[in-house]
Coordinates of C-alpha atoms and ligand atoms in Angstrom, one line a residue:
M1 CA -10.6 22.6 73.0
K2 CA -10.3 26.0 72.9
K3 CA -9.5 27.6 75.9
I4 CA -9.9 32.4 76.7
S5 CA -7.8 33.4 79.3
H6 CA -7.8 37.1 80.3
F7 CA -5.8 40.0 78.7
I8 CA -3.3 41.8 81.6
D9 CA 0.0 44.1 81.1
G10 CA -0.8 43.6 77.6
K11 CA -0.9 40.2 76.7
I12 CA -2.8 37.3 76.9
Y13 CA -2.5 35.6 81.0
S14 CA -3.5 32.3 81.8
D15 CA -3.6 31.1 85.4
D16 CA -3.7 26.7 84.8
K17 CA -5.6 26.4 88.3
S18 CA -8.6 28.3 87.7
R19 CA -11.6 26.9 87.7
L20 CA -13.3 26.7 83.7
G21 CA -16.6 27.9 82.1
P22 CA -18.3 26.4 78.9
I23 CA -19.4 28.7 75.9
F24 CA -22.0 27.7 73.9
N25 CA -22.2 27.9 70.1
P26 CA -26.1 28.6 70.4
A27 CA -27.2 27.9 67.1
I28 CA -26.7 24.1 67.6
G29 CA -26.5 24.1 71.1
E30 CA -22.6 22.4 71.7
E31 CA -20.2 23.8 73.8
I32 CA -17.6 25.2 71.4
A33 CA -14.8 26.1 73.9
K34 CA -14.0 27.0 77.7
V35 CA -13.1 30.9 79.6
E36 CA -11.1 30.9 82.5
L37 CA -13.5 31.7 85.5
A38 CA -11.1 34.3 87.4
S39 CA -10.0 33.6 91.0
K40 CA -9.7 36.8 93.4
T41 CA -5.7 36.5 93.1
T42 CA -6.0 37.1 89.2
V43 CA -8.7 40.0 89.3
E44 CA -6.3 41.6 92.1
M45 CA -3.2 41.7 89.8
A46 CA -5.4 43.2 87.4
I47 CA -5.9 46.1 89.3
E48 CA -2.8 46.2 90.4
N49 CA -1.7 46.5 86.8
S50 CA -3.5 49.2 85.8
A51 CA -3.6 51.3 89.5
K52 CA 0.6 50.9 88.3
A53 CA -0.8 52.5 84.3
F54 CA -2.8 54.8 86.1
Q55 CA 0.6 56.5 86.8
K56 CA 1.5 57.4 83.6
W57 CA -2.1 57.3 81.1
S58 CA -3.3 59.9 83.6
K59 CA -0.5 62.0 83.2
T60 CA -1.0 61.7 78.8
T61 CA -2.2 64.5 77.4
P62 CA -5.9 64.2 76.3
I63 CA -4.7 64.7 73.0
N64 CA -2.5 62.1 73.2
R65 CA -4.9 60.0 74.6
A66 CA -7.7 60.9 71.5
R67 CA -4.9 60.0 68.5
I68 CA -4.3 56.0 70.6
L69 CA -7.9 55.7 69.8
A70 CA -8.1 56.9 66.5
K71 CA -5.8 54.4 65.8
F72 CA -8.0 52.3 67.7
K73 CA -11.2 53.2 65.9
D74 CA -9.4 52.8 62.1
L75 CA -8.5 48.9 63.8
L76 CA -12.1 47.8 64.4
I77 CA -13.3 49.0 61.0
K78 CA -10.4 46.9 59.6
N79 CA -11.9 44.1 62.0
M80 CA -15.5 44.2 61.8
D81 CA -16.1 41.1 59.6
D82 CA -13.3 38.7 62.4
L83 CA -15.2 40.5 65.4
A84 CA -19.0 40.2 64.0
V85 CA -18.3 36.4 63.7
M86 CA -16.8 36.2 67.3
V87 CA -20.0 38.0 68.5
S88 CA -22.3 35.7 66.4
E89 CA -20.8 32.8 66.8
Q90 CA -20.6 33.3 70.7
H91 CA -23.9 35.2 71.2
G92 CA -26.3 34.3 68.3
K93 CA -27.4 37.1 66.7
T94 CA -27.2 37.2 62.5
I95 CA -24.1 38.8 61.4
P96 CA -26.1 42.4 60.5
D97 CA -27.3 42.3 63.5
A98 CA -23.8 42.0 65.3
K99 CA -22.1 44.8 62.7
G100 CA -25.0 47.3 63.8
S101 CA -24.0 46.7 67.6
I102 CA -20.4 46.4 66.6
Q103 CA -21.0 50.2 64.6
R104 CA -22.5 51.7 68.0
G105 CA -19.6 50.7 69.5
I106 CA -17.3 52.7 67.2
E107 CA -19.5 55.8 67.3
V108 CA -18.6 55.7 71.0
V109 CA -15.5 55.1 70.1
E110 CA -15.6 58.3 67.7
Y111 CA -17.2 60.1 70.6
A112 CA -13.7 59.4 72.6
T113 CA -11.8 60.2 70.5
G114 CA -12.7 64.4 71.0
I115 CA -12.5 64.2 74.1
T116 CA -10.1 67.8 74.6
D117 CA -13.3 69.3 74.1
S118 CA -15.6 67.8 76.4
L119 CA -12.4 68.5 79.6
K120 CA -12.3 72.0 79.1
G121 CA -13.5 73.6 82.3
D122 CA -15.5 76.8 83.6
H123 CA -13.5 80.2 83.3
S124 CA -14.7 82.8 84.8
A125 CA -12.4 86.2 85.2
N126 CA -13.0 88.8 88.2
V127 CA -15.1 86.7 90.5
G128 CA -13.4 89.2 92.7
T129 CA -11.3 91.9 92.2
N130 CA -8.3 90.3 90.3
V131 CA -9.4 86.8 91.4
D132 CA -10.6 84.3 88.6
S133 CA -11.7 80.8 89.1
H134 CA -11.7 78.0 86.5
T135 CA -12.9 74.1 87.0
L136 CA -10.7 70.9 86.3
R137 CA -12.0 67.4 85.2
Q138 CA -9.4 65.1 86.1
P139 CA -9.8 61.0 86.2
L140 CA -10.7 58.7 89.1
G141 CA -8.3 56.4 88.3
V142 CA -8.9 52.3 88.1
C143 CA -12.5 52.3 86.4
A144 CA -14.1 48.9 86.0
G145 CA -16.6 47.9 84.0
I146 CA -19.3 44.3 84.0
T147 CA -20.8 43.2 81.1
P148 CA -23.8 41.6 79.8
F149 CA -23.8 38.6 77.6
N150 CA -26.2 40.1 75.0
F151 CA -24.1 42.9 73.6
P152 CA -20.2 42.0 73.9
A153 CA -18.5 44.4 72.2
M154 CA -20.9 47.8 72.6
V155 CA -21.5 47.7 76.1
P156 CA -17.8 47.2 77.3
M157 CA -17.6 50.0 73.7
W158 CA -20.0 52.4 76.2
M159 CA -18.1 52.2 79.1
F160 CA -13.8 51.8 78.2
P161 CA -13.5 54.0 75.7
V162 CA -15.2 57.7 77.4
A163 CA -13.1 56.0 81.0
I164 CA -9.8 55.8 79.2
A165 CA -9.5 58.9 77.2
C166 CA -10.7 60.6 80.1
G167 CA -7.5 59.7 81.2
N168 CA -8.7 56.4 83.4
T169 CA -7.4 52.8 83.8
F170 CA -9.7 50.4 83.4
V171 CA -10.3 46.7 84.3
L172 CA -12.9 44.4 81.8
K173 CA -15.3 41.8 83.9
P174 CA -17.2 40.6 80.5
S175 CA -20.0 37.7 80.4
E176 CA -18.6 34.9 80.7
K177 CA -20.9 33.5 78.1
D178 CA -19.5 35.8 75.4
P179 CA -16.1 36.9 75.6
S180 CA -13.6 36.1 72.7
C181 CA -14.2 39.2 71.1
P182 CA -14.4 42.1 74.5
M183 CA -10.8 40.1 74.7
K184 CA -10.3 40.6 70.8
L185 CA -10.9 44.8 71.5
A186 CA -8.3 44.6 74.5
E187 CA -5.8 43.2 71.8
L188 CA -7.2 45.8 69.6
A189 CA -6.5 48.5 71.6
I190 CA -3.1 47.6 72.4
Q191 CA -2.2 47.2 69.0
A192 CA -3.0 50.6 68.6
G193 CA -0.8 51.7 71.0
L194 CA -3.0 51.7 74.4
P195 CA -0.3 51.0 76.9
P196 CA 0.0 47.7 77.8
G197 CA -2.7 48.3 81.5
V198 CA -4.4 50.9 80.3
L199 CA -7.0 48.0 79.5
N200 CA -7.6 44.4 80.8
C201 CA -10.3 42.1 80.5
V202 CA -10.3 39.8 82.7
N203 CA -13.4 36.5 81.9
G204 CA -14.8 36.0 85.3
D205 CA -18.4 35.2 87.8
K206 CA -19.2 36.1 90.6
E207 CA -15.6 35.5 92.3
A208 CA -14.7 38.3 89.8
V209 CA -17.7 40.9 89.9
D210 CA -17.0 40.6 94.0
T211 CA -13.4 41.0 93.8
L212 CA -13.9 44.4 91.3
L213 CA -16.6 45.8 94.1
E214 CA -14.6 45.1 97.4
S215 CA -11.6 46.6 96.0
K216 CA -10.1 49.5 97.9
T217 CA -8.0 50.0 94.6
V218 CA -10.9 50.1 92.0
Q219 CA -12.7 54.0 91.9
A220 CA -16.4 53.7 89.7
I221 CA -17.7 50.5 88.5
S222 CA -20.0 50.7 85.4
F223 CA -22.4 47.4 85.1
V224 CA -25.4 46.3 82.3
G225 CA -27.1 43.2 83.3
S226 CA -29.8 42.2 84.7
T227 CA -32.3 44.5 87.4
P228 CA -30.7 41.8 90.4
I229 CA -27.9 41.9 90.2
A230 CA -27.4 46.1 88.9
E231 CA -29.0 46.8 92.7
Y232 CA -26.8 44.3 94.2
V233 CA -23.5 46.1 92.4
Y234 CA -25.0 49.4 92.9
H235 CA -25.5 48.6 96.9
T236 CA -22.4 46.7 97.5
G237 CA -20.4 49.4 94.9
T238 CA -21.3 52.5 97.2
K239 CA -21.3 50.4 100.5
N240 CA -17.2 50.3 99.1
N241 CA -16.8 54.1 98.5
K242 CA -17.5 53.9 94.6
R243 CA -19.0 55.5 91.9
V244 CA -20.8 53.3 90.8
Q245 CA -23.8 53.5 87.5
A246 CA -25.5 50.3 87.4
L247 CA -28.0 49.5 84.6
G248 CA -30.3 47.2 84.3
G249 CA -33.5 45.1 82.5
A250 CA -36.0 46.7 81.0
K251 CA -40.1 46.0 80.0
N252 CA -40.0 48.4 77.0
H253 CA -43.5 49.7 76.0
M254 CA -44.9 51.5 72.4
I255 CA -48.2 52.9 72.5
I256 CA -49.8 53.1 69.3
M257 CA -52.3 56.1 68.7
P258 CA -55.4 55.1 66.6
D259 CA -53.9 57.8 63.8
A260 CA -50.4 56.1 63.6
D261 CA -49.6 54.5 60.1
I262 CA -50.4 50.9 60.5
D263 CA -47.4 49.3 57.7
K264 CA -45.0 51.6 59.4
T265 CA -46.0 51.0 62.9
T266 CA -45.8 47.1 62.7
D267 CA -43.0 46.8 60.4
A268 CA -41.3 49.2 63.4
L269 CA -42.7 46.7 66.4
I270 CA -42.1 43.4 64.1
G271 CA -38.5 44.6 63.6
S272 CA -37.8 45.6 68.2
A273 CA -40.0 43.2 68.7
F274 CA -37.9 40.0 67.2
G275 CA -34.3 41.7 66.3
S276 CA -31.6 40.1 68.0
A277 CA -34.4 37.4 69.3
G278 CA -35.7 40.0 71.8
E279 CA -32.5 40.5 74.1
R280 CA -31.9 43.6 73.7
C281 CA -32.7 45.9 76.6
M282 CA -34.6 48.1 74.3
A283 CA -36.6 45.7 72.3
I284 CA -40.0 46.5 72.9
S285 CA -41.7 43.6 74.5
V286 CA -45.4 45.5 74.9
A287 CA -47.8 46.8 72.2
V288 CA -50.2 48.9 73.7
C289 CA -53.1 49.8 71.4
V290 CA -55.1 53.1 72.0
G291 CA -58.5 51.5 71.2
K292 CA -60.1 48.1 70.0
K293 CA -60.4 49.2 66.4
T294 CA -56.3 49.7 66.6
N295 CA -55.5 46.1 68.1
E296 CA -57.5 44.6 65.9
K297 CA -55.7 46.1 63.1
I298 CA -52.4 45.6 64.1
K299 CA -52.8 42.2 65.7
T300 CA -53.9 40.5 62.2
K301 CA -51.3 42.8 60.1
L302 CA -48.4 41.6 62.5
L303 CA -49.3 38.3 62.4
K304 CA -49.5 37.8 58.6
E305 CA -46.0 39.7 58.7
A306 CA -44.5 37.5 62.1
S307 CA -45.6 34.5 60.6
K308 CA -42.9 35.3 57.3
L309 CA -39.9 36.3 59.3
N310 CA -37.9 33.6 59.5
V311 CA -35.2 32.5 62.5
G312 CA -32.0 30.2 62.0
P313 CA -28.6 30.4 62.6
Y314 CA -26.1 33.3 62.1
T315 CA -24.4 31.6 59.1
D316 CA -27.4 31.9 56.9
E317 CA -27.7 34.8 55.2
K318 CA -31.9 34.8 55.4
S319 CA -32.1 34.8 59.3
D320 CA -34.1 37.7 60.6
F321 CA -33.1 36.1 63.9
G322 CA -31.1 33.9 65.4
P323 CA -31.4 31.3 68.8
L324 CA -31.3 32.7 72.4
N325 CA -27.7 32.9 74.1
N326 CA -27.9 30.1 76.2
Q327 CA -30.2 26.9 77.4
A328 CA -31.1 28.6 81.1
H329 CA -32.4 30.8 79.6
F330 CA -34.6 29.3 76.5
K331 CA -35.6 27.0 79.6
K332 CA -36.4 31.1 80.9
V333 CA -38.4 31.7 78.5
L334 CA -40.2 29.0 77.6
G335 CA -41.4 29.0 81.0
Y336 CA -43.0 32.8 80.4
I337 CA -44.9 31.5 77.0
D338 CA -46.2 29.0 79.4
T339 CA -47.2 31.2 82.7
G340 CA -48.5 33.5 79.6
E341 CA -51.1 31.0 78.7
K342 CA -51.7 29.3 82.2
E343 CA -52.9 33.4 83.3
G344 CA -55.1 33.2 80.2
A345 CA -53.6 36.0 78.1
K346 CA -54.4 35.1 74.5
L347 CA -51.9 32.9 72.3
L348 CA -52.0 34.0 68.5
A349 CA -49.0 33.2 68.1
D350 CA -46.5 30.8 69.9
G351 CA -43.0 30.3 69.5
R352 CA -42.5 27.5 70.9
K353 CA -43.3 24.8 68.7
F354 CA -40.9 26.5 66.6
K355 CA -37.8 24.0 65.2
K356 CA -35.1 24.6 62.6
Q357 CA -34.7 21.2 60.2
G358 CA -30.6 20.6 60.8
Y359 CA -30.4 22.5 64.0
E360 CA -33.0 20.8 66.3
N361 CA -30.4 21.1 69.4
G362 CA -30.3 24.9 69.2
Y363 CA -32.0 27.5 71.1
F364 CA -34.7 28.9 68.6
V365 CA -38.2 30.2 69.9
G366 CA -40.2 31.5 67.0
P367 CA -41.4 34.8 66.9
T368 CA -44.3 34.3 69.9
I369 CA -47.9 36.9 69.9
F370 CA -50.3 37.0 72.8
N371 CA -52.9 39.4 73.2
D372 CA -55.2 40.8 76.4
V373 CA -52.0 41.0 78.9
K374 CA -53.4 42.7 81.7
P375 CA -51.3 44.4 84.4
D376 CA -51.3 41.8 87.1
M377 CA -49.7 38.7 84.9
K378 CA -46.1 38.1 85.6
I379 CA -45.5 38.3 81.7
Y380 CA -46.3 41.9 81.9
K381 CA -44.3 42.4 84.6
E382 CA -41.2 41.0 84.4
E383 CA -38.9 41.5 81.6
I384 CA -38.6 38.3 79.3
F385 CA -35.8 38.9 77.1
G386 CA -37.0 36.8 74.5
P387 CA -38.7 37.1 71.0
V388 CA -41.9 37.5 72.7
L389 CA -44.6 40.3 72.3
S390 CA -46.9 41.2 74.3
M391 CA -50.7 42.9 73.0
M392 CA -52.8 44.8 75.5
T393 CA -55.6 48.0 74.8
T394 CA -56.7 50.8 76.2
E395 CA -59.6 53.6 75.6
T396 CA -57.6 56.3 76.5
Y397 CA -54.0 57.6 75.7
E398 CA -53.8 58.6 79.2
D399 CA -55.0 54.9 80.6
A400 CA -51.5 53.5 78.4
L401 CA -49.9 56.6 79.6
K402 CA -50.5 55.6 83.2
L403 CA -49.7 51.8 82.0
V404 CA -45.7 53.3 81.2
N405 CA -45.4 55.1 84.1
D406 CA -46.7 53.0 86.8
H407 CA -44.7 49.8 85.3
E408 CA -41.4 49.4 88.1
L409 CA -39.0 49.6 84.8
G410 CA -38.4 52.3 82.9
N411 CA -35.3 52.1 79.9
G412 CA -36.9 52.8 76.8
A413 CA -40.6 53.5 74.9
A414 CA -42.4 54.9 72.2
V415 CA -45.3 56.2 70.8
F416 CA -46.3 56.2 67.6
T417 CA -48.8 59.2 66.1
K418 CA -49.4 61.8 63.8
S419 CA -50.4 63.9 66.4
G420 CA -47.9 66.4 67.7
N421 CA -49.5 67.1 71.0
I422 CA -49.6 63.3 72.3
A423 CA -45.8 63.5 71.2
K424 CA -44.7 66.3 72.9
H425 CA -47.0 65.2 76.0
F426 CA -45.7 61.8 75.8
T427 CA -42.1 62.9 75.7
E428 CA -42.3 65.3 78.8
N429 CA -44.8 63.1 80.9
A430 CA -43.3 59.4 80.9
K431 CA -41.3 58.2 83.4
I432 CA -39.0 56.9 81.2
G433 CA -34.7 57.3 80.3
M434 CA -35.2 56.9 76.9
I435 CA -38.3 58.1 74.4
G436 CA -39.1 57.4 70.7
V437 CA -42.0 59.7 68.6
N438 CA -42.6 56.7 65.5
V439 CA -39.0 55.1 66.2
P440 CA -39.3 52.2 68.4
I441 CA -35.8 51.4 69.7
P442 CA -34.3 54.6 70.5
V443 CA -30.8 54.5 71.3
P444 CA -29.3 57.9 71.8
V445 CA -26.5 58.2 69.6
A446 CA -23.1 58.5 71.1
Y447 CA -23.0 62.1 71.4
H448 CA -25.9 61.7 74.1
S449 CA -26.3 59.9 76.6
F450 CA -27.4 56.0 77.4
G451 CA -29.7 55.3 80.8
G452 CA -33.0 54.3 81.9
W453 CA -35.4 55.3 85.2
K454 CA -36.8 53.7 88.2
R455 CA -36.1 50.1 88.2
S456 CA -33.6 50.3 85.1
L457 CA -30.8 52.9 86.5
F458 CA -28.6 53.1 89.8
G459 CA -26.7 55.8 90.1
D460 CA -26.9 59.2 89.2
H461 CA -25.1 58.7 85.6
S462 CA -26.0 57.4 82.2
M463 CA -23.3 56.1 80.1
H464 CA -21.2 57.5 77.3
G465 CA -22.0 61.1 75.8
P466 CA -20.8 64.4 78.2
E467 CA -22.6 61.9 81.0
G468 CA -20.3 59.1 80.5
V469 CA -17.8 62.0 81.5
R470 CA -19.0 63.9 84.0
F471 CA -19.2 59.7 85.8
Y472 CA -15.4 59.3 84.8
T473 CA -14.1 62.6 86.2
K474 CA -13.5 64.4 88.7
L475 CA -14.7 68.0 89.3
K476 CA -12.4 70.0 90.9
T477 CA -12.4 74.9 90.8
A478 CA -9.5 76.6 91.9
T479 CA -10.3 79.9 92.4
V480 CA -6.4 82.0 91.2
T481 CA -5.4 85.9 92.0
W482 CA -2.0 86.8 91.1
V483 CA -2.0 90.1 93.8
E484 CA 1.0 90.3 95.5
D485 CA 0.0 93.1 98.2
N486 CA -0.7 91.5 101.3
A487 CA -4.1 92.2 102.8
G488 CA -3.3 90.2 106.3
P489 CA -5.3 87.8 107.8
E490 CA -9.0 87.2 107.0
F491 CA -11.3 86.0 109.7
T492 CA -14.9 86.1 108.5
I493 CA -16.4 84.0 104.7
P494 CA -14.8 86.0 102.1
V495 CA -16.5 87.8 99.4
L496 CA -15.2 88.1 96.4
S497 CA -16.4 91.7 94.5
Ligands
LIG1 P1 -26.5 39.5 84.5 O1 -27.1 40.4 85.5 O2 -26.6 38.0 84.7 O3 -25.8 39.5 84.0 C1 -24.5 40.7 84.2 C2 -22.9 40.7 84.3 O4 -23.3 40.7 85.8 C3 -22.7 39.4 83.7 O5 -20.7 40.3 83.9 C4 -22.4 38.9 85.2 O6 -21.0 37.3 85.2 C5 -22.5 39.3 86.4 N1 -22.7 38.9 87.1 C6 -23.9 37.2 87.3 N2 -24.8 36.5 88.0 C7 -23.9 38.1 89.2 C8 -23.8 37.3 90.4 N3 -24.9 36.5 91.3 N4 -23.1 38.5 91.5 C9 -22.3 39.4 90.2 N5 -22.2 39.0 89.2 C10 -23.1 38.7 88.8 O7 -27.1 39.3 83.4 P2 -27.1 39.7 81.2 O8 -27.9 38.2 81.8 O9 -25.7 38.6 81.3 O10 -27.8 40.3 80.3 C11 -28.9 40.1 79.7 C12 -29.3 41.6 80.5 O11 -29.3 43.0 80.4 C13 -30.8 41.7 80.6 O12 -31.9 42.1 82.2 C14 -31.0 43.4 80.3 O13 -32.2 43.9 79.9 C15 -30.0 43.5 80.5 N6 -29.1 44.5 79.5 C16 -29.8 46.1 79.6 C17 -29.3 47.2 79.3 C18 -29.4 48.1 80.0 O14 -28.4 49.4 79.5 N7 -30.2 49.0 80.1 C19 -28.4 46.8 78.0 C20 -27.8 45.4 78.2 C21 -28.2 44.3 78.9

């Protein structure tokens, strides 16, 4: 059986004694490969190797770092088909969806090729007589990234292109569920001319993560995954004096106002609730209809459209979405549907019954829709991360906004309306990191930054864009004079004027 190891110092590194984890093809529910789960020793070796590479890489000029990233971008485009198959085979999403996610990663690489501009400091002439001041943004050292199973290409590329463009070196610890694509990314970066050790990739589980969190060499940790692990990573990393950005789970609401276009809104809802089997941190999982009539209209259209969806393997071009990623998660999502029924939510469409002929062991769940969901229900409070949509109704926009703001998660939220006033009010008053106005999945482009609020992000910086550059650099301010006259020692705090 195929075995996936690690990528350290510009080459594959294997540890024969290491523990192994299974990799499944979720469409058939069968193990297709094994992945090495790195020991503390292997991770420490990768960190030391990256620390060594930092000495030279941090002194490489930004323009030369950018040139390598430009070549990396070309290689990503050239290898798009292979990368997409790796993502789809191990994650389960369709090929067009996998390609879309790789493209969003490529856009971050493109952003990082403009690093010379992002690293420009501020300069103030004559802050005092014959005294100037300027700022520098300098790299931190070895940074690490820990990523989830749902975007094995895009999420690693939210992190390492910006980190290395800023002059850091990087140890990536991707999800152990679908590691082939991240390993290929590291290989392609070296092919593009990145010196060995600037980007290392170690596969593993908690042991690998804890080694990164406790290392004295690692300066910063970028994490994306579930909220409990994000919180753990944040607290453990900061306790070990690291800079940490830890992005967690989501429960994204779409508020549907009575004036919203029903056809457009339903299409947006279908794509954002069920695309990628709901395994997106920006999936809409709650539709809040303002007014009973709005609920009635959306419900009727939604049920009609949802019944037309094709659920199937990535190898079938007609599939709109694929299986859930793994058996444990599949069982968890089925469990949430059972819970919703027991809690008294009205099950309008039941994905538990879905079976794909020829793929009976695959982790497929059909589109599932609950109506009359209440705020105290578990299916409302917790992230399900599957093709399960909860519908709710409020009498007013204010009640709908209150739901959004009272929820403990605050990644994304959307409002569908024709009213500029409502759109402006929602944008300004929703306690949410990423807002969509008539846009269901408001993922910021690479030159803006991605991140939620509340328990969807622990730390102060979002990912990529200007916030990414701030996260991966330290600010230094220099005050400079070249006047040769010696005015003698000064014992009061100097006032420059
Ligand atoms: P996860 O939290 O289980 O795993 C994420 C990473 O943490 C993996 O690399 C995993 O190996 C590691 N990990 C798991 N358990 C650990 C432990 N006990 N100690 C240390 N490390 C551990 O998340 P997942 O199931 O891979 O991904 C799905 C989750 O990611 C969802 O909650 C989703 O909302 C979230 N997500 C969030 C965003 C965002 O931008 N906010 C983006 C994508 C996914």
